[in-house]
PDB file of C-alpha atoms in Angstrom:
ATOM      1  CA  MET D  15      -0.301  -0.137   0.035  1.00  0.00           C
ATOM      2  CA  GLY D  16       1.100   3.593  -0.485  1.00  0.00           C
ATOM      3  CA  GLY D  17       1.879   4.636   3.289  1.00  0.00           C
ATOM      4  CA  THR D  18       0.158   6.996   5.428  1.00  0.00           C
ATOM      5  CA  PRO D  19      -0.419  10.029   3.530  1.00  0.00           C
ATOM      6  CA  LYS D  20      -0.136  12.939   6.158  1.00  0.00           C
ATOM      7  CA  PRO D  21      -1.834  16.148   4.725  1.00  0.00           C
ATOM      8  CA  VAL D  22      -2.063  20.139   6.744  1.00  0.00           C
ATOM      9  CA  LYS D  23      -4.723  22.274   7.277  1.00  0.00           C
ATOM     10  CA  ASN D  24      -3.736  25.716   8.230  1.00  0.00           C
ATOM     11  CA  ILE D  25      -6.738  27.213   9.487  1.00  0.00           C
ATOM     12  CA  SER D  26      -7.229  30.982   9.078  1.00  0.00           C
ATOM     13  CA  LEU D  27      -9.683  33.197   9.492  1.00  0.00           C
ATOM     14  CA  ALA D  28      -9.530  34.784   6.073  1.00  0.00           C
ATOM     15  CA  GLU D  29     -11.576  31.785   5.299  1.00  0.00           C
ATOM     16  CA  ASP D  30     -15.045  32.054   5.183  1.00  0.00           C
ATOM     17  CA  TYR D  31     -16.941  29.575   7.196  1.00  0.00           C
ATOM     18  CA  ILE D  32     -15.221  30.286   9.780  1.00  0.00           C
ATOM     19  CA  HIS D  33     -16.941  33.300  10.491  1.00  0.00           C
ATOM     20  CA  ASP D  34     -20.844  31.445   9.747  1.00  0.00           C
ATOM     21  CA  HIS D  35     -20.196  28.141  11.785  1.00  0.00           C
ATOM     22  CA  PHE D  36     -20.701  30.571  15.388  1.00  0.00           C
ATOM     23  CA  PRO D  37     -20.961  33.961  14.419  1.00  0.00           C
ATOM     24  CA  HIS D  38     -18.526  34.789  17.902  1.00  0.00           C
ATOM     25  CA  TYR D  39     -16.398  31.881  18.164  1.00  0.00           C
ATOM     26  CA  PRO D  40     -14.513  31.277  15.167  1.00  0.00           C
ATOM     27  CA  MET D  41     -13.580  27.522  14.549  1.00  0.00           C
ATOM     28  CA  ILE D  42     -13.626  25.349  11.741  1.00  0.00           C
ATOM     29  CA  PRO D  43     -16.453  23.133  11.630  1.00  0.00           C
ATOM     30  CA  SER D  44     -16.596  19.335  12.501  1.00  0.00           C
ATOM     31  CA  SER D  45     -17.720  18.309   9.616  1.00  0.00           C
ATOM     32  CA  LEU D  46     -14.708  19.748   7.472  1.00  0.00           C
ATOM     33  CA  VAL D  47     -12.442  18.047   9.658  1.00  0.00           C
ATOM     34  CA  ILE D  48     -14.417  14.827   8.659  1.00  0.00           C
ATOM     35  CA  GLU D  49     -14.471  16.027   4.785  1.00  0.00           C
ATOM     36  CA  GLY D  50     -10.257  16.466   4.852  1.00  0.00           C
ATOM     37  CA  MET D  51      -9.410  13.101   6.788  1.00  0.00           C
ATOM     38  CA  ALA D  52     -12.167  11.670   4.176  1.00  0.00           C
ATOM     39  CA  GLN D  53     -10.871  12.625   1.232  1.00  0.00           C
ATOM     40  CA  THR D  54      -7.170  11.538   2.441  1.00  0.00           C
ATOM     41  CA  GLY D  55      -8.740   7.954   2.708  1.00  0.00           C
ATOM     42  CA  GLY D  56      -9.702   8.121  -0.126  1.00  0.00           C
ATOM     43  CA  LEU D  57      -6.836   9.056  -1.906  1.00  0.00           C
ATOM     44  CA  LEU D  58      -5.004   6.329  -0.146  1.00  0.00           C
ATOM     45  CA  VAL D  59      -7.849   3.906  -1.224  1.00  0.00           C
ATOM     46  CA  CYS D  60      -7.865   4.681  -4.590  1.00  0.00           C
ATOM     47  CA  GLU D  61      -4.063   4.460  -5.067  1.00  0.00           C
ATOM     48  CA  HIS D  62      -3.752   1.120  -3.632  1.00  0.00           C
ATOM     49  CA  ASN D  63      -5.352  -0.114  -7.025  1.00  0.00           C
ATOM     50  CA  GLU D  64      -3.988   2.448  -9.222  1.00  0.00           C
ATOM     51  CA  PHE D  65      -7.250   4.555  -9.263  1.00  0.00           C
ATOM     52  CA  ARG D  66      -8.773   2.392 -11.012  1.00  0.00           C
ATOM     53  CA  GLU D  67     -11.510   1.841  -8.849  1.00  0.00           C
ATOM     54  CA  LYS D  68     -14.603   4.146  -8.467  1.00  0.00           C
ATOM     55  CA  VAL D  69     -14.404   5.189  -4.836  1.00  0.00           C
ATOM     56  CA  VAL D  70     -17.206   6.462  -2.930  1.00  0.00           C
ATOM     57  CA  LEU D  71     -17.790   7.715   0.879  1.00  0.00           C
ATOM     58  CA  ALA D  72     -19.705   4.909   2.419  1.00  0.00           C
ATOM     59  CA  LYS D  73     -20.335   6.004   5.920  1.00  0.00           C
ATOM     60  CA  ILE D  74     -18.693   6.904   8.837  1.00  0.00           C
ATOM     61  CA  PRO D  75     -19.519   4.476  11.672  1.00  0.00           C
ATOM     62  CA  LYS D  76     -17.312   6.208  14.302  1.00  0.00           C
ATOM     63  CA  VAL D  77     -16.018   9.747  14.563  1.00  0.00           C
ATOM     64  CA  THR D  78     -14.809  11.289  18.360  1.00  0.00           C
ATOM     65  CA  PHE D  79     -13.458  15.383  18.433  1.00  0.00           C
ATOM     66  CA  TYR D  80     -11.818  15.783  22.126  1.00  0.00           C
ATOM     67  CA  CYS D  81     -11.220  19.789  21.371  1.00  0.00           C
ATOM     68  CA  ASP D  82     -12.143  22.580  19.120  1.00  0.00           C
ATOM     69  CA  ALA D  83      -9.528  24.039  15.846  1.00  0.00           C
ATOM     70  CA  ILE D  84      -9.122  27.499  15.875  1.00  0.00           C
ATOM     71  CA  PRO D  85      -7.681  29.970  13.633  1.00  0.00           C
ATOM     72  CA  GLY D  86      -3.942  30.086  14.147  1.00  0.00           C
ATOM     73  CA  ASP D  87      -4.026  25.572  14.717  1.00  0.00           C
ATOM     74  CA  THR D  88      -2.394  23.533  12.356  1.00  0.00           C
ATOM     75  CA  LEU D  89      -3.954  20.114  11.427  1.00  0.00           C
ATOM     76  CA  THR D  90      -2.309  17.442  10.605  1.00  0.00           C
ATOM     77  CA  TYR D  91      -4.747  14.046   8.959  1.00  0.00           C
ATOM     78  CA  THR D  92      -3.351  10.620   8.929  1.00  0.00           C
ATOM     79  CA  THR D  93      -4.522   8.098   7.661  1.00  0.00           C
ATOM     80  CA  THR D  94      -4.072   4.177   7.510  1.00  0.00           C
ATOM     81  CA  VAL D  95      -5.809   1.424   5.429  1.00  0.00           C
ATOM     82  CA  GLU D  96      -7.618  -1.098   8.148  1.00  0.00           C
ATOM     83  CA  TYR D  97      -8.608  -3.395   5.144  1.00  0.00           C
ATOM     84  CA  ILE D  98      -9.385  -3.271   1.073  1.00  0.00           C
ATOM     85  CA  LYS D  99     -12.207  -5.480  -0.217  1.00  0.00           C
ATOM     86  CA  GLU D 100     -13.891  -6.246  -3.591  1.00  0.00           C
ATOM     87  CA  GLU D 101     -16.265  -4.178  -2.199  1.00  0.00           C
ATOM     88  CA  GLY D 102     -14.964  -1.544  -0.563  1.00  0.00           C
ATOM     89  CA  ALA D 103     -12.587  -0.400   2.519  1.00  0.00           C
ATOM     90  CA  MET D 104     -11.954   1.158   5.724  1.00  0.00           C
ATOM     91  CA  VAL D 105      -9.722   3.600   7.049  1.00  0.00           C
ATOM     92  CA  THR D 106      -8.860   4.780  10.233  1.00  0.00           C
ATOM     93  CA  ALA D 107      -7.867   8.615  10.258  1.00  0.00           C
ATOM     94  CA  THR D 108      -6.737  10.838  13.336  1.00  0.00           C
ATOM     95  CA  SER D 109      -6.369  15.139  12.975  1.00  0.00           C
ATOM     96  CA  TYR D 110      -3.737  16.425  15.412  1.00  0.00           C
ATOM     97  CA  LYS D 111      -3.061  19.840  16.569  1.00  0.00           C
ATOM     98  CA  GLY D 112       0.420  19.378  17.226  1.00  0.00           C
ATOM     99  CA  ASP D 113       0.998  16.872  19.340  1.00  0.00           C
ATOM    100  CA  VAL D 114      -2.610  16.877  20.705  1.00  0.00           C
ATOM    101  CA  LEU D 115      -5.047  15.014  18.975  1.00  0.00           C
ATOM    102  CA  HIS D 116      -8.122  16.465  17.628  1.00  0.00           C
ATOM    103  CA  ALA D 117     -10.143  13.961  16.576  1.00  0.00           C
ATOM    104  CA  GLU D 118     -10.159  10.336  15.465  1.00  0.00           C
ATOM    105  CA  ALA D 119     -12.781   8.509  12.953  1.00  0.00           C
ATOM    106  CA  GLU D 120     -13.126   5.253  11.141  1.00  0.00           C
ATOM    107  CA  ILE D 121     -14.201   5.896   7.435  1.00  0.00           C
ATOM    108  CA  VAL D 122     -15.598   3.372   4.919  1.00  0.00           C
ATOM    109  CA  PHE D 123     -15.530   3.891   1.346  1.00  0.00           C
ATOM    110  CA  ALA D 124     -17.424   1.781  -1.344  1.00  0.00           C
ATOM    111  CA  HIS D 125     -16.490   0.365  -4.601  1.00  0.00           C
ATOM    112  CA  LEU D 126     -17.975   1.295  -7.709  1.00  0.00           C
ATOM    113  CA  ASN D 127     -17.726  -0.418 -10.766  1.00  0.00           C
ATOM    114  CA  GLU D 128     -20.663  -1.783 -12.002  1.00  0.00           C
ATOM    115  CA  PRO D 129     -20.207  -0.766 -15.962  1.00  0.00           C
ATOM    116  CA  GLN D 130     -24.401   0.681 -15.640  1.00  0.00           C
ATOM    117  CA  LEU D 131     -22.229   2.946 -13.190  1.00  0.00           C
ATOM    118  CA  GLY D 132     -20.911   4.913 -16.222  1.00  0.00           C
ATOM    119  CA  SER D 133     -18.630   7.411 -15.267  1.00  0.00           C
ATOM    120  CA  LEU D 134     -18.222   9.522 -11.599  1.00  0.00           C
ATOM    121  CA  PHE D 135     -15.288  11.602 -12.407  1.00  0.00           C
ATOM    122  CA  ASP D 136     -14.336  13.034 -15.648  1.00  0.00           C
ATOM    123  CA  THR D 137     -10.597  12.153 -14.679  1.00  0.00           C
ATOM    124  CA  ASP D 138      -9.179  15.134 -16.788  1.00  0.00           C
ATOM    125  CA  MET D 139     -10.961  17.126 -14.040  1.00  0.00           C
ATOM    126  CA  PHE D 140      -9.805  15.184 -11.605  1.00  0.00           C
ATOM    127  CA  LEU D 141      -6.131  16.073 -12.392  1.00  0.00           C
ATOM    128  CA  ARG D 142      -6.375  19.643 -13.071  1.00  0.00           C
ATOM    129  CA  MET D 143      -7.978  19.508  -9.546  1.00  0.00           C
ATOM    130  CA  MET D 144      -5.192  17.666  -8.020  1.00  0.00           C
ATOM    131  CA  ARG D 145      -2.924  20.355 -10.047  1.00  0.00           C
ATOM    132  CA  LEU D 146      -4.651  23.257  -8.568  1.00  0.00           C
ATOM    133  CA  LEU D 147      -4.540  21.888  -5.274  1.00  0.00           C
ATOM    134  CA  GLY D 148      -1.099  21.454  -5.540  1.00  0.00           C
ATOM    135  CA  ALA D 149      -1.038  17.371  -4.391  1.00  0.00           C
ATOM    136  CA  PHE D 150       1.591  16.720  -6.531  1.00  0.00           C
ATOM    137  CA  ASP D 151       3.960  19.709  -5.741  1.00  0.00           C
ATOM    138  CA  VAL D 152       3.601  19.045  -2.185  1.00  0.00           C
ATOM    139  CA  GLY D 153       2.736  15.483  -1.877  1.00  0.00           C
ATOM    140  CA  HIS D 154       5.398  12.543  -1.956  1.00  0.00           C
ATOM    141  CA  ALA D 155       5.770   8.747  -2.335  1.00  0.00           C
ATOM    142  CA  ALA D 156       6.427   6.171   0.026  1.00  0.00           C
ATOM    143  CA  ASP D 157      10.178   6.230  -1.377  1.00  0.00           C
ATOM    144  CA  GLY D 158      10.251  10.534  -1.142  1.00  0.00           C
ATOM    145  CA  LYS D 159      10.111  11.136  -4.499  1.00  0.00           C
ATOM    146  CA  PRO D 160       7.674  13.697  -5.321  1.00  0.00           C
ATOM    147  CA  LEU D 161       3.749  12.646  -6.414  1.00  0.00           C
ATOM    148  CA  CYS D 162       2.920  11.979 -10.246  1.00  0.00           C
ATOM    149  CA  PRO D 163      -0.387  11.778 -11.657  1.00  0.00           C
ATOM    150  CA  PRO D 164      -1.121   7.653 -12.326  1.00  0.00           C
ATOM    151  CA  ALA D 165      -0.143   7.277 -15.708  1.00  0.00           C
ATOM    152  CA  ARG D 166      -3.186   5.464 -16.201  1.00  0.00           C
ATOM    153  CA  LEU D 167      -5.107   8.542 -15.623  1.00  0.00           C
ATOM    154  CA  ALA D 168      -2.799  10.880 -17.900  1.00  0.00           C
ATOM    155  CA  ARG D 169      -3.685   8.737 -20.628  1.00  0.00           C
ATOM    156  CA  THR D 170      -7.281   8.571 -20.434  1.00  0.00           C
ATOM    157  CA  ALA D 171      -7.015  12.474 -19.189  1.00  0.00           C
ATOM    158  CA  GLY D 172      -4.928  13.478 -22.330  1.00  0.00           C
ATOM    159  CA  LYS D 173      -7.648  11.018 -24.894  1.00  0.00           C
ATOM    160  CA  LYS D 174     -10.017  13.108 -23.435  1.00  0.00           C
ATOM    161  CA  ARG D 175      -8.747  16.448 -23.486  1.00  0.00           C
ATOM    162  CA  ARG D 176      -8.265  15.704 -27.137  1.00  0.00           C
ATOM    163  CA  GLN D 177     -11.510  15.093 -27.420  1.00  0.00           C
ATOM    164  CA  ARG D 178     -13.022  17.779 -25.743  1.00  0.00           C
ATOM    165  CA  ALA D 179     -10.151  20.298 -27.454  1.00  0.00           C
ATOM    166  CA  ALA D 180     -12.053  19.475 -30.960  1.00  0.00           C
ATOM    167  CA  SER D 181     -15.561  20.165 -29.281  1.00  0.00           C
ATOM    168  CA  GLU D 182     -15.322  23.371 -28.204  1.00  0.00           C
ATOM    169  CA  SER D 183     -13.131  24.147 -31.142  1.00  0.00           C
ATOM    170  CA  THR D 184     -16.118  23.380 -32.671  1.00  0.00           C
ATOM    171  CA  CYS D 185     -18.724  25.721 -30.689  1.00  0.00           C
ATOM    172  CA  ARG D 186     -16.267  28.384 -30.605  1.00  0.00           C
ATOM    173  CA  ARG D 187     -16.245  28.245 -34.453  1.00  0.00           C
ATOM    174  CA  GLN D 188     -20.693  27.976 -33.857  1.00  0.00           C
ATOM    175  CA  GLU D 189     -20.391  31.067 -31.285  1.00  0.00           C
ATOM    176  CA  ARG D 190     -18.538  33.525 -33.921  1.00  0.00           C
ATOM    177  CA  ARG D 191     -20.450  32.748 -36.614  1.00  0.00           C
ATOM    178  CA  ASN D 192     -23.766  33.331 -33.980  1.00  0.00           C
ATOM    179  CA  GLN D 193     -22.441  36.971 -32.886  1.00  0.00           C
ATOM    180  CA  VAL D 194     -21.807  37.459 -37.051  1.00  0.00           C
ATOM    181  CA  MET D 195     -25.296  36.855 -37.837  1.00  0.00           C
ATOM    182  CA  ARG D 196     -26.505  38.960 -34.597  1.00  0.00           C
ATOM    183  CA  ARG D 197     -24.076  41.737 -35.262  1.00  0.00           C
ATOM    184  CA  GLN D 198     -25.689  41.510 -39.020  1.00  0.00           C
ATOM    185  CA  TRP D 199     -29.294  41.516 -37.648  1.00  0.00           C
ATOM    186  CA  THR D 200     -28.608  44.496 -35.652  1.00  0.00           C
ATOM    187  CA  GLN D 201     -27.244  46.765 -38.211  1.00  0.00           C
ATOM    188  CA  ARG D 202     -30.222  45.898 -40.340  1.00  0.00           C
ATOM    189  CA  ARG D 203     -32.736  46.960 -37.804  1.00  0.00           C
ATOM    190  CA  THR D 204     -30.917  50.085 -37.349  1.00  0.00           C
ATOM    191  CA  PHE D 205     -30.688  51.441 -40.658  1.00  0.00           C
TER     192      PHE D 205
END
């Protein structure tokens, strides 16, 4: 397996949801901490099968929060795979504020690989999101090398990108034609 990822979340007053959760007590909502742990665990489960499996959050049977996380705190999430089976996987996750245990959870994921389900996510969009979030800039593989997109995903995304570019080119041409026609129609009306 891919090891134990340790993403970091720096909590800042600049984040809008900090002020909206409890108006006079800025803190990160527990649901967002759970989401961070689930995303970390989901990526670890996906990595196990080189992103061949469609993985979705199925349930969170147990979660415990020991303290609040407020602006200025830095949370470090860790996840460990407990098991991976054909139908899904379970991870245990923790969130630490420095050396203090902030939260711990059990998170269950389901594999959705039935052909009738179709594609649940666009590969190109997933890779763009990972690049935008800087996952390939800050993440490291178990051997210490920088993270790289899995070759299988990069090939699939490249093919879809070329198809989308051809489609977008056709749409742009059609939009330019429509603009010309609107301009001509507007000019006729002004005389």
